[in-house]
Amino acid sequence: MSSVYSFDADAGDIRQIKKVKEFIREFYSESKKLWYLAAPAIFTIASQYSIGAITQVFAGHVGNIQLAAVAVENNLIAGFAFGIMYGMGSALETLCGQAFGAKKLEMLGVYLQRSWIILNATAIPLTTLYIFSTPILKLLHQNPHISKAVGTFAVWMIPQLFAYVFTFPIQRFLQSQSKIYVMASVSDVALVGHVLFSWLFMLKLRWGLPGGAVVLNTTWWFMAVAQFVYVVSGACGDAWKGFSQRAFQNLTGFVRLSLASGVMFCLELWYFVALILIAGYTKNAEVSVDGTSICMNISGWTLMVGVGFSAAISVRVSNELGAGHPRTAKFSVVVATATSLFTGIILGLIPILFRSRYPPLFSKSSSVQKLVYDLIPLLGFTIALNSLQPTLSGVAIGAGWQSYVAYVNIVCYYLVGIPIGLLLGFVFNKGVKGIWYGMIAGTVVQTIVLIVMVLRTNWNKEALLAGDRIKKWEADPQPVEYS
């Protein structure tokens, strides 16, 4: 009996080893697919985010008021519009991704054109936010000198708003087909040119903020035009066959999904933008706004890694669900979650280890530098915590859960995080640190809720829902008419 038992035990060990080896092999295979999408997506979104941040850096060398003006416009005015445009455009991540997985390539171009129509219609009323930004900020009791400078700069930046309209849908269109290296190349070229011309116009020629506005608008329109030329050049095959009348069909349903996507993303983006707005109510508002915005810039740069993973996992999940592969979609989520969390922990340690190096890069003011130095430990923890959240949001986008996550964000961010931050910051006199502690509390609760949602997901059911969604959004069985 002992020999038989020993044989069975050995056989069991061998089976376990084989299972472990198979898991490692599958994990490695999925990791390659994930990084193939995530790496260029990270470069793309980091380059685009850095464009505004670079302008802010140069503005800091022009003066403190100029720095505050660009920081508030970037994070509040343009940030508000960016969130709406980027979020509404993310409806294409669900629709184009699942259609591509189901081999319904002809629908990708139709979806892209529908998104352009809806985003243009949305951008027109948003221009009022730019035009009336000074009275809006004064109504919110922001510093009057900063509000006036922000209002002037915001009017100059209206062309950037309409560049968002075309850029973000095209990126989702390309992303769903795994053509992310094209996006990365265009963004990287734009970033290099932006740094050079920002230095030339803002500092060398001493044009200040007007020069920064000219360069910033030009950079964004360069990206929009370059990507559009690539799409219409025929490089996307059956995914783009020209302009179609079907773009005007089923717009009501498309608007609903776009709005759900926009609300979901905006609630996440505005949550940390609110930190800068609330900082404007603290003592010595100019220093608080400058110091907080610098930390948010650093956090934003590292958050781009998480956003890259979000883009990658949304493509993987939507493609696999559209193709009817629920098991693969589920395994993709496991790999992406583990990878993004590990990466976030590493990134969170970097600002803590080099905390004395960052402040002088952004401001000449010793008061601003000291505040940034004090906030760095909180920044490092935030970076590590936020590493997981974008990946989980990417899963939601790939599966089409935008409306559910929007409700989660409202409760966790705005009914938990901000009230706790206000309580700690103003009632207990903890200032910017207290406000930030509250924001972290909201993020922790939201992350836990999203993890529970993913763990309870029936992926077989999600694959069936994806198939139904593709049929619904085809609009009609007639042949596509192109011009």
XYZ file of C-alpha atoms in Angstrom:
483
model
C 0.000 0.000 0.000
C 2.812 2.393 0.814
C 4.342 2.013 -2.650
C 0.972 2.628 -4.311
C 0.390 5.642 -2.103
C 3.842 6.958 -2.936
C 3.159 6.514 -6.661
C -0.164 8.346 -6.395
C 1.434 11.165 -4.441
C 4.211 11.505 -6.996
C 1.654 11.521 -9.813
C -0.290 14.232 -8.006
C 2.862 16.308 -7.598
C 3.630 15.936 -11.306
C 0.115 17.064 -12.195
C 0.484 20.062 -9.901
C 3.813 20.963 -11.492
C 2.261 20.684 -14.950
C -0.598 22.949 -13.872
C 1.849 25.501 -12.479
C 3.939 25.389 -15.671
C 0.807 25.741 -17.789
C -0.327 28.737 -15.709
C 3.090 30.386 -16.036
C 3.093 29.751 -19.791
C -0.396 31.226 -20.220
C 0.464 34.145 -17.939
C 3.572 34.903 -19.996
C 1.637 34.616 -23.270
C -1.106 36.957 -22.055
C 1.495 39.353 -20.616
C 3.085 39.713 -24.065
C -0.314 40.548 -25.582
C -1.009 42.982 -22.763
C 2.339 44.792 -23.005
C 2.087 44.910 -26.799
C -0.984 47.079 -26.278
C -0.084 48.758 -22.987
C 3.443 49.981 -23.796
C 2.532 52.202 -26.790
C -0.702 53.216 -25.050
C 1.338 54.402 -22.050
C 3.670 56.375 -24.315
C 0.682 57.879 -26.134
C -1.269 59.025 -23.105
C 1.908 60.107 -21.254
C 2.984 62.198 -24.227
C -0.441 63.815 -24.503
C -0.620 64.511 -20.776
C 2.923 65.874 -20.808
C 2.016 68.399 -23.491
C -0.089 70.400 -21.043
C 2.310 69.713 -18.179
C 5.272 70.996 -20.229
C 3.416 74.257 -20.857
C 2.836 74.461 -17.117
C 6.541 73.925 -16.409
C 7.540 76.756 -18.746
C 4.810 78.973 -17.263
C 6.383 78.419 -13.836
C 9.549 80.044 -15.151
C 7.562 83.012 -16.427
C 5.945 83.770 -13.047
C 3.777 82.477 -10.195
C 0.536 83.998 -11.532
C 1.259 82.516 -14.964
C 1.931 79.117 -13.394
C -1.340 79.263 -11.454
C -3.231 80.366 -14.590
C -1.985 77.462 -16.692
C -2.415 75.005 -13.799
C -6.034 75.971 -13.169
C -6.903 76.140 -16.885
C -5.250 72.777 -17.575
C -6.782 71.041 -14.580
C -10.165 72.733 -14.232
C -11.292 74.301 -17.525
C -9.502 72.160 -20.114
C -9.561 69.287 -17.619
C -13.357 69.479 -17.440
C -13.653 69.484 -21.233
C -10.959 66.816 -21.592
C -12.882 64.545 -19.235
C -16.129 64.909 -21.180
C -14.533 64.465 -24.619
C -12.218 61.626 -23.583
C -14.928 59.888 -21.576
C -17.624 60.111 -24.254
C -15.112 58.916 -26.836
C -14.456 55.834 -24.724
C -17.840 54.449 -25.804
C -15.914 53.383 -28.913
C -13.686 51.177 -26.753
C -16.704 49.000 -26.011
C -18.367 49.113 -29.441
C -15.325 49.072 -31.744
C -13.517 46.528 -29.577
C -16.386 44.065 -29.510
C -17.190 44.600 -33.212
C -13.540 43.974 -34.109
C -13.552 40.758 -32.067
C -16.714 39.648 -33.884
C -15.144 40.469 -37.317
C -17.734 43.203 -38.011
C -15.022 45.501 -39.361
C -17.286 47.648 -41.537
C -19.039 48.956 -38.402
C -15.894 50.483 -36.907
C -15.865 53.390 -39.360
C -19.576 54.003 -38.810
C -19.072 54.094 -35.027
C -16.183 56.546 -35.461
C -18.303 58.940 -37.500
C -21.183 58.747 -35.011
C -18.779 59.668 -32.242
C -17.522 62.706 -34.196
C -21.091 63.937 -34.666
C -21.943 63.581 -30.977
C -18.697 65.085 -29.670
C -18.940 68.101 -31.988
C -22.468 68.732 -30.754
C -21.191 68.492 -27.172
C -18.176 70.764 -27.699
C -20.194 73.766 -28.896
C -21.951 74.460 -25.546
C -18.696 73.695 -23.705
C -17.129 76.809 -25.258
C -19.195 78.886 -22.814
C -17.128 77.393 -19.985
C -13.982 78.803 -21.611
C -15.524 82.193 -22.380
C -16.984 82.729 -18.897
C -14.270 80.994 -16.857
C -13.280 84.189 -14.983
C -16.746 84.934 -13.549
C -17.254 81.216 -12.840
C -14.032 81.046 -10.822
C -14.879 84.276 -8.992
C -18.315 82.843 -8.203
C -16.466 79.908 -6.625
C -14.497 82.460 -4.554
C -11.172 81.702 -6.201
C -8.332 84.224 -6.060
C -9.403 87.185 -8.307
C -5.939 87.711 -9.822
C -5.638 84.015 -10.700
C -9.225 83.964 -12.018
C -8.558 86.855 -14.403
C -5.388 85.255 -15.768
C -7.167 81.898 -16.161
C -10.041 83.521 -18.077
C -7.709 85.139 -20.590
C -5.728 81.948 -21.169
C -8.904 79.819 -21.400
C -10.354 81.876 -24.292
C -7.119 81.374 -26.210
C -7.419 77.595 -25.697
C -10.838 77.061 -27.365
C -9.216 75.532 -30.511
C -7.786 72.778 -28.308
C -11.341 71.772 -27.336
C -12.257 70.983 -30.946
C -8.998 69.100 -31.439
C -10.193 66.787 -28.638
C -13.363 66.115 -30.678
C -11.425 64.465 -33.499
C -8.402 63.078 -31.663
C -10.042 60.926 -28.988
C -12.504 58.959 -31.197
C -9.759 58.253 -33.753
C -7.531 56.908 -30.997
C -10.266 54.530 -29.782
C -10.884 53.467 -33.388
C -7.178 52.614 -33.856
C -6.827 51.157 -30.383
C -9.584 48.589 -30.933
C -7.601 47.267 -33.919
C -4.346 47.163 -31.910
C -2.893 49.939 -34.093
C -1.516 51.686 -31.038
C 2.013 52.173 -32.347
C 0.648 54.700 -34.849
C -0.867 56.711 -31.997
C 2.376 56.520 -30.017
C 4.492 57.701 -32.940
C 2.294 60.724 -33.645
C 2.133 61.680 -29.948
C 5.880 61.360 -29.449
C 6.648 63.574 -32.460
C 4.109 66.101 -31.178
C 5.688 66.122 -27.705
C 9.220 66.741 -29.002
C 8.001 69.614 -31.156
C 5.949 70.993 -28.274
C 8.944 71.179 -25.927
C 11.086 72.912 -28.536
C 8.504 75.482 -29.602
C 7.290 76.140 -26.040
C 10.821 77.067 -25.022
C 11.211 79.206 -28.143
C 7.955 81.163 -27.888
C 7.454 81.336 -24.102
C 11.011 81.959 -22.901
C 13.371 82.766 -25.749
C 11.029 85.165 -27.604
C 9.343 86.128 -24.286
C 5.792 85.740 -25.566
C 4.744 84.247 -22.223
C 1.215 82.810 -22.013
C 0.126 83.899 -25.530
C 3.063 81.933 -26.940
C 2.148 78.945 -24.795
C -1.438 79.030 -26.084
C -0.330 79.139 -29.722
C 2.020 76.178 -29.292
C -0.467 74.140 -27.238
C -3.277 74.552 -29.780
C -0.993 73.771 -32.695
C 0.341 70.620 -31.051
C -3.125 69.162 -30.462
C -4.294 69.939 -33.989
C -1.147 68.358 -35.396
C -2.073 65.096 -33.630
C -5.690 65.251 -34.844
C -4.743 65.864 -38.488
C -1.905 63.296 -38.554
C -4.119 60.522 -37.177
C -6.990 61.439 -39.501
C -4.690 61.262 -42.539
C -3.567 57.792 -41.431
C -7.170 56.579 -41.109
C -8.337 57.845 -44.509
C -5.146 56.686 -46.271
C -6.486 53.111 -46.464
C -4.200 51.727 -43.755
C -7.175 50.414 -41.757
C -8.612 48.193 -44.515
C -12.311 47.363 -44.182
C -12.554 49.309 -40.920
C -12.652 52.558 -42.920
C -14.337 52.702 -46.323
C -15.202 56.376 -46.343
C -18.015 58.514 -44.944
C -21.371 56.787 -44.553
C -24.974 57.965 -44.110
C -25.374 55.280 -41.438
C -23.387 57.514 -39.116
C -26.625 59.488 -38.592
C -28.667 56.391 -37.658
C -29.327 55.169 -34.107
C -27.766 58.314 -32.642
C -30.062 58.337 -29.606
C -28.796 54.988 -28.338
C -25.225 55.966 -29.159
C -25.634 59.194 -27.181
C -26.794 57.229 -24.132
C -23.739 54.977 -24.170
C -21.438 57.952 -24.823
C -22.936 59.875 -21.910
C -22.576 56.891 -19.579
C -18.925 56.569 -20.620
C -18.380 60.302 -20.206
C -19.959 60.435 -16.764
C -17.944 57.447 -15.568
C -14.628 58.919 -16.695
C -15.402 62.489 -15.630
C -16.348 61.471 -12.105
C -12.920 59.848 -11.806
C -10.997 62.711 -13.412
C -12.784 65.555 -11.614
C -12.323 63.866 -8.257
C -8.640 64.737 -8.078
C -9.140 67.989 -9.988
C -11.385 68.936 -7.049
C -8.312 68.758 -4.818
C -6.825 71.751 -6.663
C -10.136 73.629 -6.536
C -10.523 73.041 -2.787
C -6.891 74.063 -2.244
C -7.917 77.508 -3.503
C -9.974 77.995 -0.311
C -7.060 77.381 2.062
C -4.798 80.017 3.576
C -2.158 81.341 1.176
C -4.175 80.076 -1.796
C -1.543 80.821 -4.443
C 1.064 78.587 -2.758
C -1.519 75.871 -2.045
C -2.754 75.813 -5.652
C 0.774 75.821 -7.076
C 2.053 73.100 -4.732
C -0.988 70.885 -5.145
C -1.007 71.254 -8.931
C 2.670 70.241 -9.076
C 1.908 67.065 -7.113
C -1.076 66.383 -9.343
C 1.176 66.729 -12.376
C 3.587 64.136 -10.995
C 0.655 61.880 -10.085
C -0.790 62.425 -13.554
C 2.412 61.366 -15.275
C 2.564 58.117 -13.300
C -1.199 57.599 -13.660
C -0.615 57.399 -17.398
C 0.853 53.929 -16.807
C -2.446 52.857 -15.266
C -4.384 54.489 -18.098
C -2.206 52.568 -20.567
C -3.129 49.331 -18.841
C -6.759 50.476 -18.864
C -6.611 50.892 -22.637
C -4.904 47.530 -23.080
C -7.287 45.536 -20.902
C -10.354 47.212 -22.436
C -9.129 46.074 -25.863
C -8.379 42.550 -24.628
C -11.716 42.171 -22.814
C -13.844 43.711 -25.581
C -12.080 41.753 -28.349
C -12.352 38.434 -26.513
C -15.970 38.944 -25.461
C -16.866 39.986 -29.002
C -15.162 36.834 -30.303
C -17.041 34.683 -27.740
C -14.007 33.770 -25.583
C -15.091 34.458 -21.963
C -12.336 32.357 -20.351
C -9.613 34.297 -22.158
C -11.238 37.593 -21.181
C -11.285 36.540 -17.525
C -7.635 35.459 -17.588
C -6.672 38.768 -19.242
C -8.204 40.583 -16.273
C -6.106 38.513 -13.823
C -2.864 39.255 -15.680
C -3.575 42.967 -16.128
C -4.578 43.439 -12.485
C -1.463 41.752 -11.108
C 0.861 43.566 -13.507
C -0.575 47.055 -12.975
C -0.565 46.691 -9.185
C 3.093 45.623 -9.091
C 4.062 48.444 -11.470
C 2.172 51.000 -9.382
C 3.983 50.029 -6.179
C 7.345 50.537 -7.891
C 6.267 53.918 -9.303
C 4.952 55.006 -5.901
C 8.357 54.493 -4.311
C 10.207 56.661 -6.854
C 8.953 60.130 -5.731
C 9.464 59.177 -2.080
C 13.081 58.130 -2.663
C 13.865 61.246 -4.730
C 11.558 63.745 -2.993
C 14.185 66.512 -2.798
C 14.756 66.519 -6.573
C 11.234 67.358 -7.794
C 10.170 70.739 -6.311
C 12.895 72.969 -7.900
C 11.997 71.642 -11.360
C 8.538 73.207 -11.172
C 8.879 76.449 -9.227
C 11.414 78.994 -8.029
C 9.323 79.787 -4.924
C 10.751 78.328 -1.685
C 7.248 78.220 -0.142
C 5.898 76.157 -3.034
C 8.945 73.871 -2.938
C 8.467 73.206 0.794
C 4.785 72.351 0.376
C 5.572 69.926 -2.455
C 8.281 68.297 -0.329
C 5.796 67.790 2.529
C 3.158 66.299 0.213
C 5.461 63.800 -1.548
C 4.833 60.853 0.874
C 1.081 61.205 0.318
C 1.740 61.448 -3.405
C 3.715 58.198 -3.399
C 0.927 56.336 -1.595
C -1.662 57.775 -4.001
C 0.341 56.616 -7.017
C 0.530 53.064 -5.655
C -3.178 53.026 -4.752
C -4.287 54.439 -8.095
C -2.347 51.844 -10.068
C -5.166 49.326 -9.793
C -8.152 51.608 -10.329
C -7.641 52.450 -14.054
C -7.191 48.771 -14.902
C -10.480 47.903 -13.203
C -12.144 50.787 -15.058
C -10.701 49.407 -18.310
C -12.372 46.072 -17.554
C -15.665 47.922 -17.072
C -15.285 49.747 -20.407
C -14.376 46.571 -22.273
C -17.432 44.798 -20.859
C -19.787 47.782 -21.200
C -20.462 48.455 -17.491
C -19.988 52.227 -17.692
C -23.353 53.175 -16.171
C -22.854 50.892 -13.141
C -19.368 52.233 -12.432
C -20.681 55.797 -12.695
C -22.970 55.134 -9.703
C -20.093 53.561 -7.787
C -17.947 56.642 -8.448
C -20.650 59.047 -7.249
C -21.010 57.264 -3.920
C -17.343 56.505 -3.216
C -15.811 59.746 -4.443
C -18.411 62.402 -3.765
C -20.340 61.011 -0.788
C -17.316 59.490 0.991
C -14.000 60.941 -0.193
C -14.686 64.673 -0.573
C -16.753 65.067 2.650
C -14.001 63.350 4.657
C -11.402 65.575 2.962
C -13.338 68.758 3.771
C -13.798 67.630 7.368
C -10.103 66.894 7.876
C -8.887 69.877 5.879
C -11.020 72.652 7.373
C -12.712 71.415 10.570
C -9.587 69.684 11.907
C -7.273 72.265 10.273
C -5.126 69.718 8.438
C -5.054 71.874 5.309
C -4.117 70.336 1.962
C -2.897 67.146 3.672
C -6.270 66.598 5.337
C -8.099 67.131 2.057
C -5.815 64.597 0.383
C -6.365 62.005 3.141
C -10.085 62.178 2.444
C -9.549 61.699 -1.293
C -7.488 58.590 -0.599
C -10.296 57.189 1.584
C -12.744 57.540 -1.297
C -10.352 55.834 -3.706
C -9.863 52.903 -1.325
C -13.618 52.322 -1.058
C -14.098 52.607 -4.834
C -11.281 50.164 -5.568
C -12.704 47.596 -3.159
C -16.152 47.855 -4.782
C -14.708 47.389 -8.295
C -12.712 44.349 -7.164
C -15.906 42.778 -5.787
C -17.713 43.516 -9.081
C -14.992 41.809 -11.119
C -14.831 38.773 -8.804
C -18.606 38.255 -9.072
C -18.721 38.577 -12.870
C -20.203 35.750 -14.945
C -17.957 35.962 -18.014
C -20.032 33.503 -20.062
C -23.015 35.807 -19.611
C -20.900 38.831 -20.571
C -19.899 37.124 -23.834
C -23.568 36.581 -24.688
C -24.381 40.206 -23.858
C -21.540 41.345 -26.132
C -23.065 39.378 -29.005
C -26.456 40.982 -28.395
C -24.857 44.444 -28.220
C -23.133 43.974 -31.602
C -26.431 43.017 -33.247
C -28.193 45.981 -31.654
C -25.627 48.556 -32.775
C -25.521 47.381 -36.396
C -28.632 49.574 -36.763
C -30.042 47.862 -39.884
C -29.204 44.905 -42.171
C -28.906 47.021 -45.335
C -25.541 47.369 -47.054
C -23.341 50.236 -45.912
C -23.403 53.235 -48.294
C -20.150 55.122 -48.496
C -19.181 58.310 -50.263
